Short mmCIF file of N, CA and C in Angstrom, two decimals:
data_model
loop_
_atom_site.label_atom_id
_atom_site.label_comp_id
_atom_site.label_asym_id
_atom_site.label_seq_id
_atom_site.Cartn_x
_atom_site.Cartn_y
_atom_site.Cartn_z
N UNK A 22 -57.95 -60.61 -85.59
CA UNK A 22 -57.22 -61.83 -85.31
C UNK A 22 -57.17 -62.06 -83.82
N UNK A 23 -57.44 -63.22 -83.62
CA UNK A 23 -57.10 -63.56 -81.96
C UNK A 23 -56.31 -65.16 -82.01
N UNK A 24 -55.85 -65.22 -80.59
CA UNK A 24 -55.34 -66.40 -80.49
C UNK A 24 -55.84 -67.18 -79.33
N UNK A 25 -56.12 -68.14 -79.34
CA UNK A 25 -56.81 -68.69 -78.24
C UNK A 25 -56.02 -70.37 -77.56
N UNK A 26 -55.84 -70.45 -76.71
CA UNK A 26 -54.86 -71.61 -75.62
C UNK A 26 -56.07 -72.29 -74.82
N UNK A 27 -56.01 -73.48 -75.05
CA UNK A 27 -56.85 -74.44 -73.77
C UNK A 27 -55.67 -75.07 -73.33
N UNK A 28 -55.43 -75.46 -72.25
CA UNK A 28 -54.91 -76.52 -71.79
C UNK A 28 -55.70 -77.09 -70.59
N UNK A 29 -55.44 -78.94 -70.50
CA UNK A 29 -56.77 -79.23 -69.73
C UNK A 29 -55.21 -80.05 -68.84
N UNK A 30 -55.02 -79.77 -67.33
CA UNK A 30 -54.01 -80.31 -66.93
C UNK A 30 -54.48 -81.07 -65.65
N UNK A 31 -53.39 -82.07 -65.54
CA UNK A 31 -53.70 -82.69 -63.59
C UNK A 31 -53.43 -81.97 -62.99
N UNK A 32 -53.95 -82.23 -61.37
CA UNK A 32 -53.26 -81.66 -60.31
C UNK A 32 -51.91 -81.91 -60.03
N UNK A 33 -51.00 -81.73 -61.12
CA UNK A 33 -49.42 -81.81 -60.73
C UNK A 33 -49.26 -80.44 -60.31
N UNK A 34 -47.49 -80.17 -59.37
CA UNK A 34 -47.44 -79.18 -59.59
C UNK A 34 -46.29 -78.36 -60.81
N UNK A 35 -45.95 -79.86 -61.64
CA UNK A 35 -45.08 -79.84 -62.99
C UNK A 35 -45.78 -79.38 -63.88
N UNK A 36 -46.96 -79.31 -63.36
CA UNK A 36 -48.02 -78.27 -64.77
C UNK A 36 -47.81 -77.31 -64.46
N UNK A 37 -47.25 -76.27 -63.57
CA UNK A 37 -47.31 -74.98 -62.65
C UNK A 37 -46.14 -74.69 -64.45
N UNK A 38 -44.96 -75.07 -63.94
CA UNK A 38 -43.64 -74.35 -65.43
C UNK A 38 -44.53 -74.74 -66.48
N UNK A 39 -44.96 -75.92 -66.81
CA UNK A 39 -45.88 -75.70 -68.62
C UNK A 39 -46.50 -74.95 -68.61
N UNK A 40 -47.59 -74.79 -68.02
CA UNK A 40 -48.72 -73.70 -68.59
C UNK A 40 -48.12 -72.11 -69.03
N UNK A 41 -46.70 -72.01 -67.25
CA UNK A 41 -46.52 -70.83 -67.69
C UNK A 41 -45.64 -70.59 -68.56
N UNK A 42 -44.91 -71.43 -69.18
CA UNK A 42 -43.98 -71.65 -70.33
C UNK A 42 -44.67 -71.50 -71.57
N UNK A 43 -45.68 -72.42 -71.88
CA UNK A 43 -46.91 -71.99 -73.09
C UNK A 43 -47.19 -70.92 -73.25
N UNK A 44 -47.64 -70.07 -72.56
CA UNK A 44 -48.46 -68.71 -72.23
C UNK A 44 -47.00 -68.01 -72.52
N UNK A 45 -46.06 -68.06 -72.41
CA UNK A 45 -44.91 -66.82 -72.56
C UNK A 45 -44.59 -67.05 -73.89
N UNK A 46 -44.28 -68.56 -74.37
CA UNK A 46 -43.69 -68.55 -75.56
C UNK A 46 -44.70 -67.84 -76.79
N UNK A 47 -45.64 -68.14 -76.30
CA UNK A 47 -47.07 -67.35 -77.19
C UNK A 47 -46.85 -65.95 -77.13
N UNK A 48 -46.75 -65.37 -76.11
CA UNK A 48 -46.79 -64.01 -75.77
C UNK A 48 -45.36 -63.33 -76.36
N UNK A 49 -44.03 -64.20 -76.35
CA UNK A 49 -43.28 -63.93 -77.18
C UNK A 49 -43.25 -63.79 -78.39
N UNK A 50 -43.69 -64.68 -79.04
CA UNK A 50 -43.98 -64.80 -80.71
C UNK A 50 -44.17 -64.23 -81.14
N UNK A 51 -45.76 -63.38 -80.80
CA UNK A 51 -46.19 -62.63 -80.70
C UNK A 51 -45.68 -61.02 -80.97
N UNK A 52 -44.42 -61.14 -79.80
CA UNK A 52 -43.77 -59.54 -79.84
C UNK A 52 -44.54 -58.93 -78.52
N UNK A 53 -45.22 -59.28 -77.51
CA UNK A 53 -45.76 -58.87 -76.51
C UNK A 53 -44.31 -58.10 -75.74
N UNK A 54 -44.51 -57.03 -75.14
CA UNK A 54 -43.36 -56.54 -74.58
C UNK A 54 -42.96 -57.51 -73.30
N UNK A 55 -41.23 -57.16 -73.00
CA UNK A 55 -40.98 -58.42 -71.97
C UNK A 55 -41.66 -57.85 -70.37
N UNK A 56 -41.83 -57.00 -70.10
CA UNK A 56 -42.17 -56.10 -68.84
C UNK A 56 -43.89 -56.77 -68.87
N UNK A 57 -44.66 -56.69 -69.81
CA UNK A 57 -46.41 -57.45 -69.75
C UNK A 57 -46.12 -58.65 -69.53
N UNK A 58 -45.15 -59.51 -70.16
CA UNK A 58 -44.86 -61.01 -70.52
C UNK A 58 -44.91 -61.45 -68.72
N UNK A 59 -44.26 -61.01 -68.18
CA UNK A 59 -43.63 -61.37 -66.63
C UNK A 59 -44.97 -60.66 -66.16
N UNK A 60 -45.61 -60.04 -66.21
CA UNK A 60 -46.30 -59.81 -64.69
C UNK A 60 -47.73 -60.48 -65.11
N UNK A 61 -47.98 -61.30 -67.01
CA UNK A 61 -49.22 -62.38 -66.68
C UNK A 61 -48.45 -63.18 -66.10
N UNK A 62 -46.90 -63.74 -66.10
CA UNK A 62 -46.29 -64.95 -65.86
C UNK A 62 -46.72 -65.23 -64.65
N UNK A 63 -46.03 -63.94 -63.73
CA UNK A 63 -46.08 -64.71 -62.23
C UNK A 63 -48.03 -64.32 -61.88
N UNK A 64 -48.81 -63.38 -62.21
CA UNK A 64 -50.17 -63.70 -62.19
C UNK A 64 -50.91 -65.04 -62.45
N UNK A 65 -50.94 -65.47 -63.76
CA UNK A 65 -51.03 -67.00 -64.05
C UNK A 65 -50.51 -67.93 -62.90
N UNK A 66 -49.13 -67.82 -62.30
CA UNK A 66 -48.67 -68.66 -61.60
C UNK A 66 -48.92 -68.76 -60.73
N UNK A 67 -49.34 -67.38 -59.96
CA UNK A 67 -50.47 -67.48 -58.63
C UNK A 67 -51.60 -68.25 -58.54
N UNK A 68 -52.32 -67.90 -59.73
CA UNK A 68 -53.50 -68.37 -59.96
C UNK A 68 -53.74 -69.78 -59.90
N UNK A 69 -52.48 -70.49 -60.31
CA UNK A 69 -52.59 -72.05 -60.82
C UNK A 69 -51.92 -72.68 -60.04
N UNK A 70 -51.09 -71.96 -58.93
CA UNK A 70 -50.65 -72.11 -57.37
C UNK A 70 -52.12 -72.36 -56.84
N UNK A 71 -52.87 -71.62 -56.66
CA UNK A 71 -53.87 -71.52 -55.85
C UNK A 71 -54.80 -72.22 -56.20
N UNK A 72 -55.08 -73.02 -56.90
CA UNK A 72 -55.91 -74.50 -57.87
C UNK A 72 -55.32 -75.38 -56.97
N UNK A 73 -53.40 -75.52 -57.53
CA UNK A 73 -53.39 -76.75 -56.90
C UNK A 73 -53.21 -76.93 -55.48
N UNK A 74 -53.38 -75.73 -54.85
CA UNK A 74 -53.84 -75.80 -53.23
C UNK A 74 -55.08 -76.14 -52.60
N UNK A 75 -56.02 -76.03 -53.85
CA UNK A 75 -57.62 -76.26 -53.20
C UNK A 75 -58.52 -76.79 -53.95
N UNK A 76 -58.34 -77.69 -54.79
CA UNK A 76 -58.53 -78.63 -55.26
C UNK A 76 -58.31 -79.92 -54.77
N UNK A 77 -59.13 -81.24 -55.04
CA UNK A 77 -58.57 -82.35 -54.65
C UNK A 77 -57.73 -83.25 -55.11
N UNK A 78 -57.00 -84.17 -54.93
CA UNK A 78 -56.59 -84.96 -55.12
C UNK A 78 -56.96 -85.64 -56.47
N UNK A 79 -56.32 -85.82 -57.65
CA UNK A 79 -56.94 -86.80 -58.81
C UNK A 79 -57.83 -85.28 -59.68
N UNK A 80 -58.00 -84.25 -58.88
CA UNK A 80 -58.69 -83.44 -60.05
C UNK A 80 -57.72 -82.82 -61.14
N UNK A 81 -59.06 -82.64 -62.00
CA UNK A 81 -58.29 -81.79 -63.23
C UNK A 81 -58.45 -80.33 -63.14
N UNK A 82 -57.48 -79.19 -63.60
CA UNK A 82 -58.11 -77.69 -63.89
C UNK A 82 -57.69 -77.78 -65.36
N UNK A 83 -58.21 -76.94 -65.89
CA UNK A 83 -58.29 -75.89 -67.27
C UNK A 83 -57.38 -74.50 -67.30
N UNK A 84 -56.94 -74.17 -68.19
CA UNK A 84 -56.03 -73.16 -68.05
C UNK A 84 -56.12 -72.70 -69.66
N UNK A 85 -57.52 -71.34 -70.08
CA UNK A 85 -57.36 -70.78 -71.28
C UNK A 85 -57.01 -69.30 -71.56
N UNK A 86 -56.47 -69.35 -72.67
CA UNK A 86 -55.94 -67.83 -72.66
C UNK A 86 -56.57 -67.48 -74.08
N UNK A 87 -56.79 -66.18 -74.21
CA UNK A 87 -57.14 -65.44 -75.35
C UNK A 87 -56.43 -64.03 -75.72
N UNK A 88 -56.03 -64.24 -76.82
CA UNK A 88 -54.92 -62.92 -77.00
C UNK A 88 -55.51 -61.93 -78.21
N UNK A 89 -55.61 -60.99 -78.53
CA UNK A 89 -55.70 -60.48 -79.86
C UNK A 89 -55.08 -59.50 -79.37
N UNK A 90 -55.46 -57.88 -80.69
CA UNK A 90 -54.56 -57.21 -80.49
C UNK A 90 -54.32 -56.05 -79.44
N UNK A 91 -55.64 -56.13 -78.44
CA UNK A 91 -55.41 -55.09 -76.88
C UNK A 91 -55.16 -55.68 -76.09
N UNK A 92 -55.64 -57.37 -75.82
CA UNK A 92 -55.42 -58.00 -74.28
C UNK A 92 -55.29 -59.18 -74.33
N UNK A 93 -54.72 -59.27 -73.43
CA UNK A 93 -54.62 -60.74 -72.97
C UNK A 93 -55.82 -61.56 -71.60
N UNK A 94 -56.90 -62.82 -72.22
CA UNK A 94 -57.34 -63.05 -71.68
C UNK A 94 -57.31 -63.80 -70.73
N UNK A 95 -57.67 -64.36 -69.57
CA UNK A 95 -57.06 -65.77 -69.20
C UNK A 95 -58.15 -66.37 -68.11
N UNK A 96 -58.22 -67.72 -68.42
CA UNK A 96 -59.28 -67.96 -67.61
C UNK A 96 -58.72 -69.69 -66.73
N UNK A 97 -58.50 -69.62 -65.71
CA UNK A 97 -57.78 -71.07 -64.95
C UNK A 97 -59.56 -71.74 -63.69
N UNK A 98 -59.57 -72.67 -64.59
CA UNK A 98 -61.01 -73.60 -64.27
C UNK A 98 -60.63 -74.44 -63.60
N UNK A 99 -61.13 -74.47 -62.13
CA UNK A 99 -60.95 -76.09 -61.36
C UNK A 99 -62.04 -76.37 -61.22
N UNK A 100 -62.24 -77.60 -60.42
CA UNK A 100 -63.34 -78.52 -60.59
C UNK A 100 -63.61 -78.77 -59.08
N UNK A 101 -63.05 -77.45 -58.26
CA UNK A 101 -63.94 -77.54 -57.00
C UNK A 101 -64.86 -77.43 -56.63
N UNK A 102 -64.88 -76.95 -55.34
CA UNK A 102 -66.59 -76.46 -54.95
C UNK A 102 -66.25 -75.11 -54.99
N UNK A 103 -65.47 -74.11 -55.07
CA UNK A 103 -65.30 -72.31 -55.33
C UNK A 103 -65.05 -72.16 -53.22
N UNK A 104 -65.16 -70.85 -53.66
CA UNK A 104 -64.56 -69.75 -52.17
C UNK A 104 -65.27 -68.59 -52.71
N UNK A 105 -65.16 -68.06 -51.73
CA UNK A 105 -65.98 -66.30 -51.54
C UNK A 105 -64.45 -65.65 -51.30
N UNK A 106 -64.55 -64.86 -52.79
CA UNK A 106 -62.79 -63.97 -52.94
C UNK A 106 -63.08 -62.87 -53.11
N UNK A 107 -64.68 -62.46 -52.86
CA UNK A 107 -64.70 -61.18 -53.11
C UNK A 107 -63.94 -59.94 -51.65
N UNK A 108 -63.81 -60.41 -50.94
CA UNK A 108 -62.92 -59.61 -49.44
C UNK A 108 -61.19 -60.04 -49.58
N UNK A 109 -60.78 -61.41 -50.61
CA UNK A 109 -59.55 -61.63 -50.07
C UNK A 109 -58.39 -60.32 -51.10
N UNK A 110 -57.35 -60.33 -50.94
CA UNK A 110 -56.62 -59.59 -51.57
C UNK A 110 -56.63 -58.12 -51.75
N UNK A 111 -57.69 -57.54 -51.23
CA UNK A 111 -57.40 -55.87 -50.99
C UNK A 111 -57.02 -55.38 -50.09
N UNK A 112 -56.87 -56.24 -48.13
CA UNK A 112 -55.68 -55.53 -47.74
C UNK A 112 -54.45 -56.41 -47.39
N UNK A 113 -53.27 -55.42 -47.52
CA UNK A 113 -52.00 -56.15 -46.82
C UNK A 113 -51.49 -57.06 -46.26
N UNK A 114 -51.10 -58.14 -46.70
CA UNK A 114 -50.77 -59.38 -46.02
C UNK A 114 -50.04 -59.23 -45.25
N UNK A 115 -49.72 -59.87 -43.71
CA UNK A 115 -49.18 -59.14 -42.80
C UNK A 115 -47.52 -59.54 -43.59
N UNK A 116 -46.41 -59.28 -43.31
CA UNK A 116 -45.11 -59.83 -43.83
C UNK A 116 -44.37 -61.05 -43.49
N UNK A 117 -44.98 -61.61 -42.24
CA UNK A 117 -44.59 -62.71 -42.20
C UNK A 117 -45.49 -63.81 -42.58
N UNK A 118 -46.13 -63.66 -43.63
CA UNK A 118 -47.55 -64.23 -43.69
C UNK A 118 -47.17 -65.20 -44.56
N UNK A 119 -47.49 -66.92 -44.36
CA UNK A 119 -46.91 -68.00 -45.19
C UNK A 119 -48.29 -67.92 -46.72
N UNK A 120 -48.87 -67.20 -46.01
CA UNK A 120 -50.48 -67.23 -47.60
C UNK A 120 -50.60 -65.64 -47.13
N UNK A 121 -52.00 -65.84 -48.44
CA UNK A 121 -52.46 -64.62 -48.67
C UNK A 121 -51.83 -63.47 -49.27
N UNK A 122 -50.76 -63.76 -50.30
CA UNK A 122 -50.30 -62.80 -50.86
C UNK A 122 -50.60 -63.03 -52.29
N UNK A 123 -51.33 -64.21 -52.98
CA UNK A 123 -51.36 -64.79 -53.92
C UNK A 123 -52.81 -63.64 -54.58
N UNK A 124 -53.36 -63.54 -53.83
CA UNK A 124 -54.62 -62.63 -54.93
C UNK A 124 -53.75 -61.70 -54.87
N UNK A 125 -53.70 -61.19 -54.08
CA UNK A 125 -53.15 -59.51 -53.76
C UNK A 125 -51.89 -59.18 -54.81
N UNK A 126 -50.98 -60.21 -55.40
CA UNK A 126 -50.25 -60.67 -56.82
C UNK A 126 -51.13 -60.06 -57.89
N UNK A 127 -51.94 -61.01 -57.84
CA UNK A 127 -53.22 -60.69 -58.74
C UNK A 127 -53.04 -59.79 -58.99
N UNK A 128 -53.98 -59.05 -58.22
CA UNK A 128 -54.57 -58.13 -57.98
C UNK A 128 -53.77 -56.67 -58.69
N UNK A 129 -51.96 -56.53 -58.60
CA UNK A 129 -51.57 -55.59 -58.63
C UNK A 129 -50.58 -56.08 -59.97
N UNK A 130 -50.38 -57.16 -60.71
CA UNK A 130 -49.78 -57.25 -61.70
C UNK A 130 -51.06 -57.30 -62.88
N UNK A 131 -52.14 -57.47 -63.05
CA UNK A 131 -52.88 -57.41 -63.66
C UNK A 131 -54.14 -56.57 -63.76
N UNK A 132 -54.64 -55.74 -65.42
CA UNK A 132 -55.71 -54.97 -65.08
C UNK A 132 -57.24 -55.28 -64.60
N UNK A 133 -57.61 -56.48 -64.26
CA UNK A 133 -58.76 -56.83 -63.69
C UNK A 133 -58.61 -58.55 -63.61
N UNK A 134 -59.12 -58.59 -62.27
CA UNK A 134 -58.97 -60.22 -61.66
C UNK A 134 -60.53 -60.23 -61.04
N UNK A 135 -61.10 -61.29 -61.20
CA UNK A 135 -62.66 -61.49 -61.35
C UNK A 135 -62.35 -62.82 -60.67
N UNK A 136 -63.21 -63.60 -59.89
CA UNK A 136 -63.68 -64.89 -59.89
C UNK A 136 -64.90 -64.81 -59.34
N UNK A 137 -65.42 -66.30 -59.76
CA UNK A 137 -66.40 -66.79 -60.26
C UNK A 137 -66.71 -68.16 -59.57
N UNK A 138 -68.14 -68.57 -58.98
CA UNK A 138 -67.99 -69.78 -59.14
C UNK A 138 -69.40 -70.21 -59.56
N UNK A 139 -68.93 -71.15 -60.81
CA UNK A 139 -70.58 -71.81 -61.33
C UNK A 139 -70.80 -73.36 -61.48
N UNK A 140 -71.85 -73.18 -60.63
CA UNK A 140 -72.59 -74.67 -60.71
C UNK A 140 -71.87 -75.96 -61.60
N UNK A 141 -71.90 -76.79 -61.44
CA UNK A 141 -71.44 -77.99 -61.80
C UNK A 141 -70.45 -77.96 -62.58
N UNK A 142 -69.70 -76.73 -62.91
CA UNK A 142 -68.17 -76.49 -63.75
C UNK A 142 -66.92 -76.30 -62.56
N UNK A 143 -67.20 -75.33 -61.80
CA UNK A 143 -66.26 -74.65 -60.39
C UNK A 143 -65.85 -73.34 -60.56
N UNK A 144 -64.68 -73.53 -60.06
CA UNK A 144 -64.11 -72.08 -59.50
C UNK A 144 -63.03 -71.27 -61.01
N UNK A 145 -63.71 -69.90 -61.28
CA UNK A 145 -63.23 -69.72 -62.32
C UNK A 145 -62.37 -68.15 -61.73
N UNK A 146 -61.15 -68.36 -62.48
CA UNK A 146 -60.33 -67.16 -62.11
C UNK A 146 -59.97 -66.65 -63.14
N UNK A 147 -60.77 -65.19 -63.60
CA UNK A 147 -60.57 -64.51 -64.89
C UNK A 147 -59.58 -63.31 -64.61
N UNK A 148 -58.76 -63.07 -65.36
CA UNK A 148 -57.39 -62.51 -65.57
C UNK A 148 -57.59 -61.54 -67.17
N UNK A 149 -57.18 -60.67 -66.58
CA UNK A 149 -57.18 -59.71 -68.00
C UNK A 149 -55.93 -58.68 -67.72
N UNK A 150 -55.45 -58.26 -68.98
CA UNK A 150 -53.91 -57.84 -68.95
C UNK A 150 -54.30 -56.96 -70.80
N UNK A 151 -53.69 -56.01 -70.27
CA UNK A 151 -53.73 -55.08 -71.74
C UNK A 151 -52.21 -54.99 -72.25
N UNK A 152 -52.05 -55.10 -73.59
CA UNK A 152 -50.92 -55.52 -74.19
C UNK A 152 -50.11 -54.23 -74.56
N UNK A 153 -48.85 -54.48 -74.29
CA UNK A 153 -47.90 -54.03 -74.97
C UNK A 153 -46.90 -54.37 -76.00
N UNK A 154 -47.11 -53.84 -77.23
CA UNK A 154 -45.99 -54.38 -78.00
C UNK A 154 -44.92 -54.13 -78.64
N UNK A 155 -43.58 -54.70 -78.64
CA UNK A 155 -42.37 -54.45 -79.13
C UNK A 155 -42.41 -54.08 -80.97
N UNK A 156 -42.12 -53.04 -81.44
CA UNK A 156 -42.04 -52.49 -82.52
C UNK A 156 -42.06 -52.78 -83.95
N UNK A 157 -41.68 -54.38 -83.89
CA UNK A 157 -41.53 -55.43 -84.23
C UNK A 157 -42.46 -56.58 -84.42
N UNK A 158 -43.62 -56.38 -83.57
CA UNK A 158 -44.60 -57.60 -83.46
C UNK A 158 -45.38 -58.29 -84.36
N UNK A 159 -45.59 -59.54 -84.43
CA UNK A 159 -45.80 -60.03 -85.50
C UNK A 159 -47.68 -59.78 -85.53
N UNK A 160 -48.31 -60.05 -83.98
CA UNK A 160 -49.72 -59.55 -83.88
C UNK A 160 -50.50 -57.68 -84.52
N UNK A 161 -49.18 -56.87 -83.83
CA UNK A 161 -49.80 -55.85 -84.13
C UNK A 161 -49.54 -55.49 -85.94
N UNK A 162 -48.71 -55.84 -86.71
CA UNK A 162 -48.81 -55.94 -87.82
C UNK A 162 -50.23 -56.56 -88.37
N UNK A 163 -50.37 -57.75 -87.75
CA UNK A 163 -51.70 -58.45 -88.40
C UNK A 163 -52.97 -57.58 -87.87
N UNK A 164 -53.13 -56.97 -86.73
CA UNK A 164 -53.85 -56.24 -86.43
C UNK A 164 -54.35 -54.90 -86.63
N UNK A 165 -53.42 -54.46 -86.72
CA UNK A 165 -53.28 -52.18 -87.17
C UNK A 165 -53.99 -52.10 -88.46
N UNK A 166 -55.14 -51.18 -88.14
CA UNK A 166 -56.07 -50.46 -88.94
C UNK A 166 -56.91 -51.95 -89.44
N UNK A 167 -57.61 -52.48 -88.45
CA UNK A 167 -58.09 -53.52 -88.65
C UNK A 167 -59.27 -53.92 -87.74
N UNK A 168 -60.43 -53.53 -87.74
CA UNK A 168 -61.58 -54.21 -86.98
C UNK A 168 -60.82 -55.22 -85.61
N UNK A 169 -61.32 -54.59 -84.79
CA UNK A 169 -61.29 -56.11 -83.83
C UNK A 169 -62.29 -57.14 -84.30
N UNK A 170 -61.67 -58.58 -83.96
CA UNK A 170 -62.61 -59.90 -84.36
C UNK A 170 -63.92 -59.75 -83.70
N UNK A 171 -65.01 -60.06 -84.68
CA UNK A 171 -66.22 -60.20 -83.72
C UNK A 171 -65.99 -60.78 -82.47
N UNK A 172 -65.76 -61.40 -81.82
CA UNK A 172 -65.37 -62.36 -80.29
C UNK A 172 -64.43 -61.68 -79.54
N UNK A 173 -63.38 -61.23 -80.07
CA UNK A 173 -62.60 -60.99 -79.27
C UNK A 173 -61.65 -62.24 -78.29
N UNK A 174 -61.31 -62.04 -77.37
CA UNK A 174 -61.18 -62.81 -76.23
C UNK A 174 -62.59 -62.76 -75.53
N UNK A 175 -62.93 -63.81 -75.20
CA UNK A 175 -64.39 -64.15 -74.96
C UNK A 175 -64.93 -63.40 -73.77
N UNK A 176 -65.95 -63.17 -73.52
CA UNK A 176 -66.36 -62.76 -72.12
C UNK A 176 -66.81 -64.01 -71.33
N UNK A 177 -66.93 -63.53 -69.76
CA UNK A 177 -66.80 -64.77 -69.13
C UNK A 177 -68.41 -65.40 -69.27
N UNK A 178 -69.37 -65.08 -69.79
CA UNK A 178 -70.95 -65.51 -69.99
C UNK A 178 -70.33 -66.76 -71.15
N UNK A 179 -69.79 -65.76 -72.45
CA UNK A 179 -69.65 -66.86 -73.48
C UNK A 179 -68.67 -68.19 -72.73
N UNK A 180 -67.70 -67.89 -72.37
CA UNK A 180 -66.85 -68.78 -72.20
C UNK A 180 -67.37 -70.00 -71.16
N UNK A 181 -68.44 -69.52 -70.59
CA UNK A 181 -68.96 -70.71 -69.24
C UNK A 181 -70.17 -71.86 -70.19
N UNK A 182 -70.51 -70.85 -71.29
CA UNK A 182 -71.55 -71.61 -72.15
C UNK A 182 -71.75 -73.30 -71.99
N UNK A 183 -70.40 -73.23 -72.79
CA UNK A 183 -69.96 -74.70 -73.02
C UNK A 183 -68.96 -75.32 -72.56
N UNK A 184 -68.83 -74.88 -71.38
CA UNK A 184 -67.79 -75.30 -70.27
C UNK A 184 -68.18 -76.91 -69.89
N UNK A 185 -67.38 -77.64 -69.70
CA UNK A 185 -67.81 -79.10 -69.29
C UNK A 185 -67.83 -79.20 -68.07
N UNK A 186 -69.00 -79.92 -67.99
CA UNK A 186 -69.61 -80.04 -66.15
C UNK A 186 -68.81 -80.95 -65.34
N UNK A 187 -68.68 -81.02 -64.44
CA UNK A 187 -67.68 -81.53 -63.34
C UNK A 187 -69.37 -82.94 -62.38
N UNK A 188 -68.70 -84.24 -62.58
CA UNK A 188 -69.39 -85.24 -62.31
C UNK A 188 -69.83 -85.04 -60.01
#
């Protein structure tokens, strides 16, 4: 079993509380423990901070998540031209620093942060988070002693497949 979230939003920054409101109430339902729930929250929120900082005006991003029963996937699509992030966020932001703490978030609330940027789609920020669940959960019931889904939460090859191109 998996669960899968698109949301296709403006550059508001009133999409910043929905998306991450969606993504928790899911992750609640679920039975995801509250300690995982908060550190995709404020991860996601970095992430979709940092869209609507570098993105333009009038654009749209994407914001999908994929859940089954080890991880949580997440993938936040803008429709820029991308950045070179492979140097940002591994060292120390100085402390009085108004940026640059937003990967480095990333980076340390979540088990692997990837980006990406491809041709005529943009800048893709993949997020992965391994689950914990409360004793109770309604996923790991549907899941225990049970094949993972062929798919899974997608990898980022499948997921760019049929990504819609940016004009």
């Amino acid at each position: 079993m998996e669960i899968k979230l698109t949301l296709a939003l403006p550059r508001e920054e009133v999409s910043v509380p929905v998306v991450r409101r969606v993504l928790k109430a899911s992750l609640d339902a679920l039975g995801v423990q509250e300690d995982v729930v908060s550190d995709i929250e404020l991860a996601l929120t970095e992430a979709v901070t940092n869209v609507l900082d570098h993105v333009q005006e009038g654009d749209e991003y994407e914001v999908s998540a994929g859940i089954d029963g080890r991880a949580c996937v997440i993938e936040v699509v803008d429709r820029g031209e991308g950045f070179d992030a492979s140097s940002l966020g591994h060292q120390m932001a100085h402390p009085g620093a108004e940026e640059g703490r937003g990967i480095q978030l990333m980076r340390a609330l979540v088990d692997k942060v990837t980006f990406q940027n491809v041709p005529r789609v943009g800048s893709v920020v993949h997020l992965e988070k391994r689950l914990e669940w409360t004793s109770d959960s309604a996923i790991k019931r549907l899941t225990e002693d049970r094949p993972a889904t062929e798919h899974g939460p997608w990898s980022t090859d499948d997921r760019m497949a049929d990504a819609p191109t940016r004009e």
